[in-house]
Coordinates of C-alpha atoms in Angstrom, one line a residue:
S279 CA 100.8 78.2 119.1
T280 CA 101.6 82.2 118.3
G281 CA 100.2 81.6 114.6
V282 CA 97.2 79.5 115.3
G283 CA 96.0 82.1 117.9
S284 CA 96.9 85.1 115.9
T285 CA 95.0 83.4 112.7
L286 CA 92.4 81.0 113.7
G287 CA 89.4 83.5 114.9
A288 CA 87.1 86.0 113.5
G289 CA 87.4 84.9 109.6
V290 CA 85.6 81.5 110.2
Y291 CA 82.6 83.7 112.0
V292 CA 82.7 86.8 109.7
L293 CA 83.3 85.3 106.3
T294 CA 81.7 81.6 105.8
G295 CA 77.9 82.9 105.9
S296 CA 78.9 85.9 103.2
V297 CA 81.3 84.2 100.8
A298 CA 79.2 81.1 100.8
R299 CA 75.9 82.7 100.1
N300 CA 76.8 85.5 97.8
D301 CA 80.0 84.3 96.3
A302 CA 80.8 80.3 96.1
G303 CA 78.4 78.2 97.7
P304 CA 79.8 74.8 98.7
A305 CA 82.9 75.7 96.7
I306 CA 83.7 78.1 99.6
I307 CA 86.1 75.2 101.0
L308 CA 88.1 75.8 97.4
S309 CA 88.1 79.3 98.1
F310 CA 89.6 79.1 101.8
T311 CA 92.5 76.5 100.3
V312 CA 93.2 79.5 97.5
A313 CA 93.2 82.1 99.8
A314 CA 95.6 79.7 102.2
F315 CA 98.2 79.1 99.4
A316 CA 98.6 82.7 98.8
S317 CA 99.1 83.6 102.4
M318 CA 101.9 80.8 102.2
L319 CA 103.7 82.4 99.7
A320 CA 103.2 86.0 101.4
G321 CA 104.3 84.7 104.6
L322 CA 107.6 83.0 103.3
C323 CA 108.3 86.8 101.5
Y324 CA 107.4 88.3 104.7
A325 CA 110.1 86.2 107.0
E326 CA 112.6 87.4 105.2
F327 CA 111.2 91.0 105.2
G328 CA 111.4 90.4 109.1
A329 CA 114.6 88.7 109.1
R330 CA 116.2 91.8 107.9
V331 CA 115.2 93.6 110.9
P332 CA 114.5 91.3 113.4
K333 CA 113.4 93.4 115.8
A334 CA 111.2 96.0 114.5
G335 CA 107.8 93.9 114.9
S336 CA 105.7 95.3 112.1
A337 CA 106.0 95.5 108.2
Y338 CA 106.0 99.4 107.9
I339 CA 109.2 99.7 109.7
Y340 CA 110.9 96.8 107.7
S341 CA 110.1 98.4 104.5
Y342 CA 110.8 102.0 106.0
V343 CA 114.3 100.7 107.1
T344 CA 115.3 98.7 103.9
V345 CA 113.6 100.1 101.0
G346 CA 113.1 103.8 102.4
E347 CA 110.6 106.5 103.3
L348 CA 108.0 106.2 100.6
W349 CA 107.9 102.5 100.3
G350 CA 107.4 102.2 104.0
F351 CA 104.4 104.8 104.0
V352 CA 102.6 103.0 101.3
I353 CA 102.7 99.6 103.0
G354 CA 102.1 101.4 106.5
W355 CA 99.2 103.5 105.5
N356 CA 97.5 99.9 103.9
L357 CA 98.3 98.3 107.1
V358 CA 96.6 101.0 109.0
L359 CA 93.4 100.1 107.0
E360 CA 93.5 97.0 107.6
Y361 CA 94.2 97.5 111.5
I362 CA 91.0 99.9 111.2
I363 CA 88.6 97.5 109.4
G364 CA 90.0 94.6 111.5
K365 CA 88.7 96.1 114.3
L366 CA 85.3 97.3 113.6
L367 CA 84.7 94.2 111.5
V368 CA 85.1 92.1 114.1
A369 CA 82.7 94.3 116.1
R370 CA 80.1 94.1 113.7
A371 CA 80.4 90.0 113.3
W372 CA 80.4 90.1 117.5
S373 CA 76.9 92.6 117.3
S374 CA 75.7 90.1 114.8
N375 CA 75.9 87.3 117.2
L376 CA 74.5 89.4 120.1
D377 CA 71.4 89.6 117.7
S378 CA 70.7 86.2 117.2
L379 CA 70.8 85.2 120.7
T380 CA 67.5 88.0 120.6
G381 CA 66.0 86.2 117.4
G382 CA 66.7 89.4 115.5
V383 CA 65.1 92.1 117.8
I384 CA 68.0 94.1 117.8
A385 CA 68.3 94.5 114.2
N386 CA 64.9 94.5 113.3
A387 CA 64.3 97.2 115.7
S388 CA 67.3 99.2 114.5
R389 CA 66.3 98.6 110.9
A390 CA 62.9 100.0 111.4
A391 CA 63.6 103.0 113.8
M392 CA 66.8 104.1 111.6
P393 CA 66.8 102.9 107.5
M394 CA 69.3 103.4 105.7
N395 CA 68.2 103.0 101.9
V396 CA 71.7 104.1 100.8
P397 CA 73.6 102.1 97.9
G398 CA 77.1 100.8 99.7
F399 CA 76.4 101.3 103.1
A400 CA 74.9 99.3 105.7
S401 CA 70.9 98.7 105.8
Y402 CA 70.7 100.3 109.6
P403 CA 73.7 101.7 112.1
D404 CA 75.0 99.2 114.5
F405 CA 75.1 100.9 117.6
L406 CA 76.3 97.4 119.4
A407 CA 79.0 97.5 117.7
V408 CA 80.0 101.3 117.9
G409 CA 79.8 100.5 121.7
L410 CA 82.2 97.8 121.7
I411 CA 84.9 99.7 119.9
M412 CA 84.5 102.6 122.4
L413 CA 84.7 100.9 125.6
V414 CA 87.6 98.7 124.4
T415 CA 89.7 102.0 123.2
L416 CA 88.9 103.6 126.2
L417 CA 89.7 100.5 128.1
L418 CA 93.0 100.3 126.3
S419 CA 93.7 104.4 126.3
I420 CA 94.0 103.9 130.0
G421 CA 96.5 101.8 130.3
M422 CA 94.5 98.2 129.7
K423 CA 96.8 95.6 129.3
V424 CA 95.2 92.2 127.4
S425 CA 96.2 89.6 130.1
S426 CA 97.8 86.4 128.6
I427 CA 95.0 84.0 130.5
L428 CA 92.4 86.1 129.4
M429 CA 93.1 85.4 125.5
T430 CA 94.2 81.8 126.7
V431 CA 90.8 81.0 127.6
L432 CA 89.1 83.0 125.0
T433 CA 90.8 80.6 122.4
A434 CA 90.2 77.5 124.2
V435 CA 86.8 78.3 124.2
N436 CA 87.2 79.2 120.4
I437 CA 88.7 75.7 119.4
V438 CA 86.2 73.9 121.7
V439 CA 83.1 75.9 119.4
L440 CA 84.6 74.9 116.2
I441 CA 84.9 71.3 117.4
F442 CA 81.3 71.2 118.2
C443 CA 80.0 72.9 115.2
A444 CA 81.9 70.6 113.1
V445 CA 80.8 67.5 114.6
A446 CA 77.5 68.3 115.3
G447 CA 77.5 70.0 111.5
F448 CA 78.2 66.7 110.1
I449 CA 76.1 64.3 112.3
K450 CA 73.0 66.6 111.3
G451 CA 74.3 67.3 107.5
K452 CA 73.9 63.6 106.9
Q453 CA 70.1 64.5 106.2
Y454 CA 71.0 66.9 103.7
K455 CA 73.2 65.8 101.5
E456 CA 71.5 66.9 99.0
Q457 CA 72.4 70.6 99.8
W458 CA 75.7 70.3 97.6
G459 CA 73.8 68.8 94.6
N460 CA 71.0 71.7 94.8
G461 CA 72.3 74.4 92.6
G462 CA 76.1 72.4 92.0
F463 CA 79.1 72.4 94.0
M464 CA 80.3 75.3 92.4
P465 CA 76.9 77.3 91.7
Y466 CA 78.2 80.8 91.2
G467 CA 81.2 79.2 88.5
F468 CA 85.0 79.5 88.9
S469 CA 85.0 83.3 88.5
K470 CA 82.8 84.0 91.8
M471 CA 84.8 81.1 93.7
M472 CA 87.9 83.1 92.7
E473 CA 86.0 86.3 94.3
G474 CA 85.3 84.5 97.3
A475 CA 89.0 83.4 97.5
A476 CA 90.2 87.0 97.4
S477 CA 87.8 87.9 100.4
C478 CA 89.1 84.6 101.8
F479 CA 92.2 85.9 102.4
Y480 CA 91.0 88.1 105.4
A481 CA 90.8 84.9 107.5
F482 CA 94.6 83.9 107.4
V483 CA 95.8 87.6 108.2
G484 CA 97.7 87.0 111.6
F485 CA 100.0 84.8 110.2
D486 CA 102.8 87.6 110.3
T487 CA 103.3 87.5 113.9
I488 CA 105.3 84.2 113.5
A489 CA 108.3 86.3 111.3
C490 CA 107.8 89.1 114.3
V491 CA 109.1 86.5 116.5
G492 CA 112.0 84.9 114.4
E493 CA 115.1 85.9 116.6
E494 CA 113.5 84.4 119.3
A495 CA 113.1 80.9 117.2
K496 CA 116.1 78.5 118.1
N497 CA 116.7 77.5 114.3
P498 CA 115.3 80.6 112.2
S499 CA 115.9 79.1 108.9
K500 CA 113.8 76.0 109.5
S501 CA 111.0 77.2 111.9
I502 CA 110.2 80.1 110.8
P503 CA 109.0 78.4 107.2
R504 CA 107.7 75.1 108.9
S505 CA 105.6 77.7 111.6
I506 CA 104.0 79.5 108.7
I507 CA 103.4 76.2 107.0
I508 CA 101.7 74.7 110.1
T509 CA 99.8 77.6 111.2
L510 CA 98.2 77.9 107.7
V511 CA 97.4 74.2 107.4
I512 CA 95.8 74.0 110.8
C513 CA 93.4 77.2 110.2
L514 CA 92.7 76.0 106.5
V515 CA 91.7 72.5 108.2
A516 CA 89.4 74.5 110.4
Y517 CA 87.7 76.8 107.9
V518 CA 86.8 74.1 105.7
V519 CA 85.6 71.6 107.9
V520 CA 83.4 73.9 109.6
S521 CA 82.0 75.4 106.3
A522 CA 81.5 72.2 104.9
A523 CA 79.3 71.7 107.9
L524 CA 77.9 74.7 107.6
T525 CA 76.9 74.4 104.1
L526 CA 75.5 70.6 104.8
M527 CA 73.3 71.7 107.5
Q528 CA 71.8 74.7 106.0
P529 CA 71.3 75.4 101.8
Y530 CA 73.9 77.9 101.2
Y531 CA 71.3 80.7 99.7
E532 CA 69.7 80.1 103.2
L533 CA 72.8 81.1 105.6
D534 CA 72.8 83.9 107.4
V535 CA 75.6 86.4 106.3
G536 CA 76.1 88.2 110.4
A537 CA 75.8 84.7 112.4
P538 CA 75.8 81.8 110.2
L539 CA 76.5 79.3 112.8
P540 CA 74.0 79.6 115.2
N541 CA 71.1 80.1 112.9
A542 CA 72.3 76.9 111.0
F543 CA 71.4 75.0 114.0
I544 CA 68.2 76.4 114.6
H545 CA 67.4 75.4 110.7
V546 CA 68.3 71.6 112.3
D547 CA 66.4 71.8 115.1
M548 CA 69.2 72.1 117.5
G549 CA 68.2 75.1 118.9
W550 CA 69.4 74.2 122.2
A551 CA 72.9 74.5 120.5
S552 CA 72.3 78.0 119.2
K553 CA 72.7 79.7 122.2
P554 CA 76.0 78.3 123.7
V555 CA 77.6 78.7 120.0
A556 CA 76.7 82.0 119.5
V557 CA 78.1 82.6 123.1
G558 CA 81.3 80.7 122.4
S559 CA 81.7 83.2 119.0
M560 CA 81.4 86.1 121.0
C561 CA 84.1 85.1 123.3
A562 CA 86.3 84.8 120.1
L563 CA 85.2 87.5 118.7
V564 CA 86.1 89.7 121.8
A565 CA 89.5 88.3 121.6
S566 CA 89.7 89.2 117.9
V567 CA 88.8 92.7 118.6
L568 CA 91.1 93.2 121.7
G569 CA 93.8 91.7 119.5
A570 CA 93.0 94.4 117.0
A571 CA 93.0 97.3 119.2
V572 CA 96.3 96.6 120.7
G573 CA 98.2 96.4 117.7
M574 CA 96.1 99.5 115.8
P575 CA 97.7 102.2 117.7
R576 CA 101.5 100.4 117.1
I577 CA 101.3 101.2 113.7
V578 CA 99.8 104.7 114.1
F579 CA 102.2 105.6 116.5
S580 CA 105.4 104.3 114.6
M581 CA 104.2 106.5 111.6
A582 CA 103.8 109.3 113.8
R583 CA 106.5 109.2 115.3
D584 CA 108.6 109.0 111.8
G585 CA 106.9 112.1 110.9
L586 CA 105.1 110.6 107.9
I587 CA 101.5 111.7 109.6
F588 CA 100.7 114.2 112.2
R589 CA 103.1 114.0 114.8
V590 CA 100.2 114.4 117.6
L591 CA 99.4 110.9 117.4
A592 CA 103.0 110.1 118.8
T593 CA 101.7 111.5 121.8
V594 CA 102.4 109.2 124.9
S595 CA 100.8 109.2 128.3
N596 CA 102.9 109.9 131.4
K597 CA 101.1 108.1 133.4
N598 CA 101.0 104.6 131.5
R599 CA 103.2 105.3 128.7
T600 CA 100.2 104.3 125.9
P601 CA 100.1 106.2 122.7
V602 CA 96.7 107.7 123.8
V603 CA 96.0 110.2 121.0
A604 CA 96.7 107.5 118.6
T605 CA 94.5 104.9 120.3
I606 CA 91.5 107.5 120.6
L607 CA 91.3 108.8 117.5
S608 CA 91.7 105.7 115.5
G609 CA 89.0 104.0 118.1
I610 CA 86.6 106.7 116.5
F611 CA 87.2 106.3 113.2
S612 CA 86.9 102.7 113.4
A613 CA 83.6 103.3 115.3
F614 CA 82.4 105.5 112.8
M615 CA 82.9 103.2 109.7
A616 CA 81.4 100.1 112.1
L617 CA 78.0 102.3 112.1
I618 CA 78.0 103.0 108.3
F619 CA 79.2 99.8 107.1
D620 CA 78.4 96.9 105.9
L621 CA 80.0 93.5 106.9
N622 CA 80.7 92.3 103.1
D623 CA 82.1 95.7 102.0
L624 CA 84.4 95.9 105.0
V625 CA 85.6 91.9 104.5
N626 CA 86.7 93.1 100.7
M627 CA 88.0 96.7 102.2
M628 CA 90.3 94.9 104.7
S629 CA 91.5 91.9 101.7
I630 CA 92.5 94.4 99.3
G631 CA 94.7 96.5 101.6
T632 CA 96.4 93.5 103.0
L633 CA 97.2 91.9 99.5
M634 CA 98.4 95.5 98.5
A635 CA 100.7 95.4 101.9
Y636 CA 102.0 91.9 100.9
T637 CA 102.5 92.7 96.9
L638 CA 104.8 95.3 97.9
V639 CA 106.6 93.4 100.5
A640 CA 106.9 90.6 98.2
C641 CA 109.0 93.1 95.6
S642 CA 110.7 94.5 98.4
V643 CA 112.2 90.9 98.7
L644 CA 112.6 90.5 95.9
L645 CA 114.7 93.8 95.0
L646 CA 116.5 93.3 98.3
R647 CA 117.5 90.2 97.6
F648 CA 119.6 91.1 94.3
R649 CA 121.0 94.3 95.9
P650 CA 124.5 95.2 96.5
D651 CA 125.5 94.4 100.1
A652 CA 126.4 97.5 102.4
V653 CA 130.0 98.7 102.4
D654 CA 130.7 97.0 105.8
E655 CA 129.5 93.4 104.6
T656 CA 131.4 93.1 101.3
I657 CA 135.1 92.1 100.5
N658 CA 137.1 94.5 98.4
E659 CA 139.4 93.0 95.9
G660 CA 141.9 95.5 94.4
N661 CA 145.8 95.9 95.0
I662 CA 145.2 99.1 96.7
C663 CA 143.7 98.9 100.0
P664 CA 141.3 101.9 101.1
Q665 CA 143.0 102.1 104.5
S666 CA 140.4 104.8 105.7
R667 CA 137.8 102.1 105.2
V668 CA 139.0 98.7 106.0
H669 CA 139.8 96.9 108.6
A670 CA 141.2 94.0 108.1
C671 CA 144.0 93.0 105.1
I672 CA 144.9 90.3 103.8
R673 CA 147.2 89.8 100.9
V674 CA 147.0 86.8 98.4
C675 CA 149.2 85.4 96.0
I676 CA 148.2 82.5 93.5
P677 CA 150.4 80.6 91.4
V678 CA 150.4 81.3 87.9
V679 CA 151.5 77.3 87.0
E680 CA 150.8 74.6 89.3
Y681 CA 153.2 71.8 89.8
T682 CA 156.1 73.8 88.7
L683 CA 158.4 76.6 90.5
P684 CA 155.3 79.0 89.9
S685 CA 156.0 83.1 90.0
F686 CA 153.0 84.8 92.1
E687 CA 150.7 86.9 91.3
C688 CA 149.5 89.1 94.2
A689 CA 146.7 91.4 95.8
C690 CA 145.8 92.7 98.4
L691 CA 141.9 91.8 99.7
C692 CA 140.5 93.8 102.5
S693 CA 137.7 92.5 104.5
L694 CA 135.7 95.5 105.6
K695 CA 134.6 94.8 109.5
R696 CA 133.6 96.6 112.1
I697 CA 136.8 96.7 114.9
P698 CA 138.0 99.6 117.5
S699 CA 138.9 102.7 115.7
Y700 CA 142.5 103.1 116.4
A701 CA 143.2 99.8 114.4
D702 CA 145.2 100.8 111.8
P703 CA 145.7 97.5 109.5
L704 CA 148.3 97.9 106.9
C705 CA 148.7 95.2 104.0
I706 CA 152.4 93.9 104.9
G707 CA 153.5 90.4 106.5
G708 CA 155.4 87.4 106.2
S709 CA 154.4 84.3 104.0
F710 CA 154.1 80.3 104.2
P711 CA 156.6 78.4 102.5
Q712 CA 156.3 78.0 98.8
S713 CA 156.6 73.7 99.4
S714 CA 153.8 73.6 101.8
V715 CA 151.0 75.3 99.6
Q716 CA 150.4 75.9 96.1
T717 CA 148.8 78.8 97.0
R718 CA 150.5 81.6 99.2
V719 CA 148.8 83.8 101.9
E720 CA 150.5 86.8 103.2
F721 CA 149.1 87.9 106.5
V722 CA 148.4 91.4 107.8
L723 CA 150.9 92.2 110.9
I724 CA 148.2 93.9 113.5
S725 CA 149.3 95.3 116.7
L726 CA 146.1 96.0 118.8
P727 CA 145.6 95.8 122.9
D728 CA 145.1 92.6 124.1
T729 CA 141.2 92.6 124.8
T730 CA 138.2 90.6 124.0
E731 CA 136.8 92.7 121.4
N732 CA 139.9 92.4 119.6
A733 CA 140.1 88.5 120.1
M734 CA 137.4 88.1 118.3
F735 CA 138.4 90.2 115.8
N736 CA 141.9 88.3 115.3
S737 CA 140.0 85.2 115.2
S738 CA 138.0 86.6 112.3
I739 CA 141.2 86.0 110.0
E740 CA 141.0 82.4 109.7
W741 CA 137.6 83.1 108.3
D742 CA 138.8 85.7 106.0
L743 CA 141.5 83.2 104.8
H744 CA 138.5 80.6 103.9
Q745 CA 136.9 83.1 102.0
L746 CA 139.7 84.4 100.5
L747 CA 141.1 80.5 99.1
H748 CA 137.4 79.4 98.3
P749 CA 136.3 82.7 96.0
S750 CA 132.6 83.4 96.2
P751 CA 130.1 83.7 94.1
P752 CA 129.5 87.4 92.1
V753 CA 128.2 90.0 94.0
P754 CA 125.6 92.7 93.1
T755 CA 126.7 95.3 91.8
P756 CA 124.2 98.4 90.7
A757 CA 124.2 97.5 87.2
T758 CA 122.9 94.1 87.9
S759 CA 120.6 95.2 90.6
N760 CA 119.0 98.1 87.8
T761 CA 118.6 95.3 85.5
V762 CA 116.5 93.1 88.3
L763 CA 114.5 96.6 88.9
I764 CA 113.4 96.6 85.2
S765 CA 112.9 93.2 85.1
T766 CA 110.6 93.2 88.2
L767 CA 108.5 96.6 86.9
L768 CA 108.2 95.0 83.7
S769 CA 106.7 91.6 85.3
L770 CA 104.2 93.6 87.2
V771 CA 103.1 95.4 84.4
I772 CA 102.8 92.2 82.3
M773 CA 101.0 90.3 85.2
T774 CA 98.5 93.1 85.7
L775 CA 97.5 92.8 82.2
L776 CA 97.5 89.1 82.4
S777 CA 95.1 89.6 85.7
V778 CA 92.9 92.1 83.8
L779 CA 92.4 89.8 80.6
L780 CA 91.9 86.5 83.3
V781 CA 89.6 88.6 85.2
W782 CA 87.8 90.2 82.7
G783 CA 88.3 88.1 79.2
G784 CA 85.2 86.5 79.5
E785 CA 84.8 84.2 76.7
N786 CA 87.3 85.7 74.6
I787 CA 90.3 84.1 76.2
M788 CA 89.5 80.7 75.2
R789 CA 89.5 82.1 71.4
W790 CA 92.6 81.6 69.6
W791 CA 94.0 85.2 69.9
G792 CA 93.0 85.0 73.4
I793 CA 95.0 81.8 74.1
L794 CA 97.9 83.3 72.3
L795 CA 97.9 86.5 74.1
I796 CA 98.0 84.5 77.4
S797 CA 100.3 82.3 76.3
V798 CA 102.9 85.4 75.4
M799 CA 102.5 86.8 78.3
V800 CA 103.2 83.6 80.7
V801 CA 106.6 83.4 78.2
L802 CA 107.4 86.7 78.4
I803 CA 107.2 87.0 82.6
L804 CA 109.1 83.6 82.3
L805 CA 112.3 84.8 80.5
L806 CA 111.9 88.0 82.6
G807 CA 112.0 85.7 86.0
G808 CA 114.6 84.3 84.3
V809 CA 116.9 86.9 83.6
I810 CA 116.0 88.2 87.9
A811 CA 117.5 84.7 88.4
R812 CA 120.9 84.9 86.5
Q813 CA 121.9 87.9 88.6
P814 CA 123.6 87.7 91.3
Q815 CA 122.3 87.3 94.9
S816 CA 123.3 89.4 98.1
R817 CA 125.7 87.5 100.5
R818 CA 124.4 88.5 103.5
A819 CA 123.7 86.4 106.3
L820 CA 120.0 86.3 107.6
L821 CA 117.8 84.5 110.3
F822 CA 115.7 83.3 107.4
K823 CA 116.0 83.3 103.3
T824 CA 112.4 82.8 101.1
P825 CA 113.6 79.7 99.0
L826 CA 113.4 79.7 95.4
V827 CA 113.9 83.5 94.9
P828 CA 112.6 84.6 92.6
S829 CA 110.0 82.3 92.3
I830 CA 108.0 82.7 95.1
P831 CA 108.0 86.3 95.2
L832 CA 106.7 86.6 91.6
L833 CA 104.4 83.5 92.0
S834 CA 102.9 85.5 95.2
I835 CA 102.7 89.1 93.3
F836 CA 100.9 87.6 90.6
I837 CA 98.3 85.9 92.8
N838 CA 97.9 88.8 95.0
I839 CA 97.5 90.7 92.1
Y840 CA 94.8 88.4 90.4
L841 CA 92.8 88.1 93.6
M842 CA 92.5 92.4 93.8
L843 CA 91.2 92.8 90.5
K844 CA 88.3 89.9 91.4
L845 CA 87.0 92.2 94.1
P846 CA 84.3 94.4 93.3
G847 CA 84.6 97.9 91.6
A848 CA 82.9 99.4 94.5
T849 CA 85.7 98.1 96.7
W850 CA 88.3 99.5 94.3
I851 CA 86.6 102.5 94.7
R852 CA 86.4 102.8 98.4
F853 CA 90.3 101.6 98.2
G854 CA 91.2 104.5 95.8
V855 CA 90.0 107.2 97.9
W856 CA 91.9 105.8 101.0
M857 CA 95.1 105.8 98.8
V858 CA 93.6 109.7 97.4
V859 CA 94.1 110.4 101.2
G860 CA 97.4 108.8 102.1
G861 CA 99.1 110.5 99.4
L862 CA 98.0 113.9 100.5
M863 CA 98.9 113.4 103.8
Y864 CA 102.7 112.1 102.8
F865 CA 103.3 114.8 99.9
G866 CA 101.3 117.4 101.8
Y867 CA 102.5 117.0 105.4
G868 CA 105.1 113.4 105.5
M869 CA 107.4 114.8 103.1
R870 CA 107.8 118.2 104.8
H871 CA 108.0 116.9 108.5
S872 CA 109.1 113.4 108.5
S873 CA 112.6 112.3 110.9
E874 CA 114.4 111.1 107.4
E875 CA 114.1 114.8 106.0

């Protein structure tokens, strides 16, 4: 329920009209399917990322703790973009649904009074969206907590509205089956359908909350991937069914971008239904804007507390313990963007930021899986036990020749476990009779006070013995880790070049040299993946590990890069400006004021 409640929301009310009309037509159902598959791969990577820091609760903190400050800032800065746009995007959709209740009077009056004929911006300033954002910001800044009962009621209304739209849409759509034949199922072609998939990625943002609560799951290794897949399947079915009903009710080229569902019912002479559908849509959108507004200050507060952005943003109210400065300033910035940008541009901006963040998450998972474990999580082998760092030692003697009177080669193996600092274990002790076992183990003699903690430590010797008698696979080393790093970087470069060729190659990719070039790139990616797969992986125990590593992270990275390149050039320009501002913030302020520094 956590995943579905976080994911199934604004996407169906925001995206269906704009993507179907401008990018995919009836093939929007394929756009949603591709986006769901990309989200599933990203979700599996995110689940392992979250398992490494199960109490953190955000991709920024995961990355900050596990892969470093700079990587954490890049992911956090992209998440800030995601939260800001998520809030103002839903606010504009709420405004559009309210406008549909008035028959477009509000929009027409605003457009006539204050036209904005500037390319790349909205046609008129949306003061309703600004008002909603500022109202929610004000409520949160004085300590308002979103009631679980209210969220449950709003989610229930959302589900009822979607079921009604699907059933009524298919009933009325029977009279309009020619809609899918008028221009074809994929009127804009495969390339535009994939552009729609890049935009539709926004509809599945929210599944990462499943990984955030992984520590509370009874069986995380099974429940986390199962919950992610079930959530995405449920949301995909809802999006596909509603989109199909929508495009059957009204031709895709006539769909309203801001409020497609209410206007579609008016088109099929069910005007009476447009009002409750609009009200239900607004209830769902209010829940979404509240959720986005609650999450936004959290990431800003975390980054400010770490000193990566201005520390004043980490100011907490003494009265209600809320990050009041972060809440107010993020609300003002969101309101300003909602005033000047239109719906479609906002969807693409959020998609590119989220795709970038999850690409970095997949890279991080790949590198961390093959990184050498920390000192206190490895077994050190050798004849010399570093007493200053070792907590338990076992001397193992293995016969050189079996089934005869053996000679023994002995080594001191040291398990680097945490026990009280006053323990000073030595690699000495007695041995088993040679006649009873082929492998003789000489145990360490440790004299510790009889406490619960020491008893737990002494019980771990049995585990150590099992590990020593059944050798584990090779462990990562700095050399193997560097091999994975170089292979990953080369894979990123080749994947980017391949995506550029697929996106902008046009008819050239069907010529012999285009096919040859694509084949060479694919083979190189497979070879690099094979090199990565042959390196030893970390033996660290986690609540959840991404399956089929390195295949799933590499496939997720490639799909994310491809979908990002399918977004319009104007979106990349806006995203580039955002990242330049982030770079100035980090190198001009964060590096000198960070807590790590």
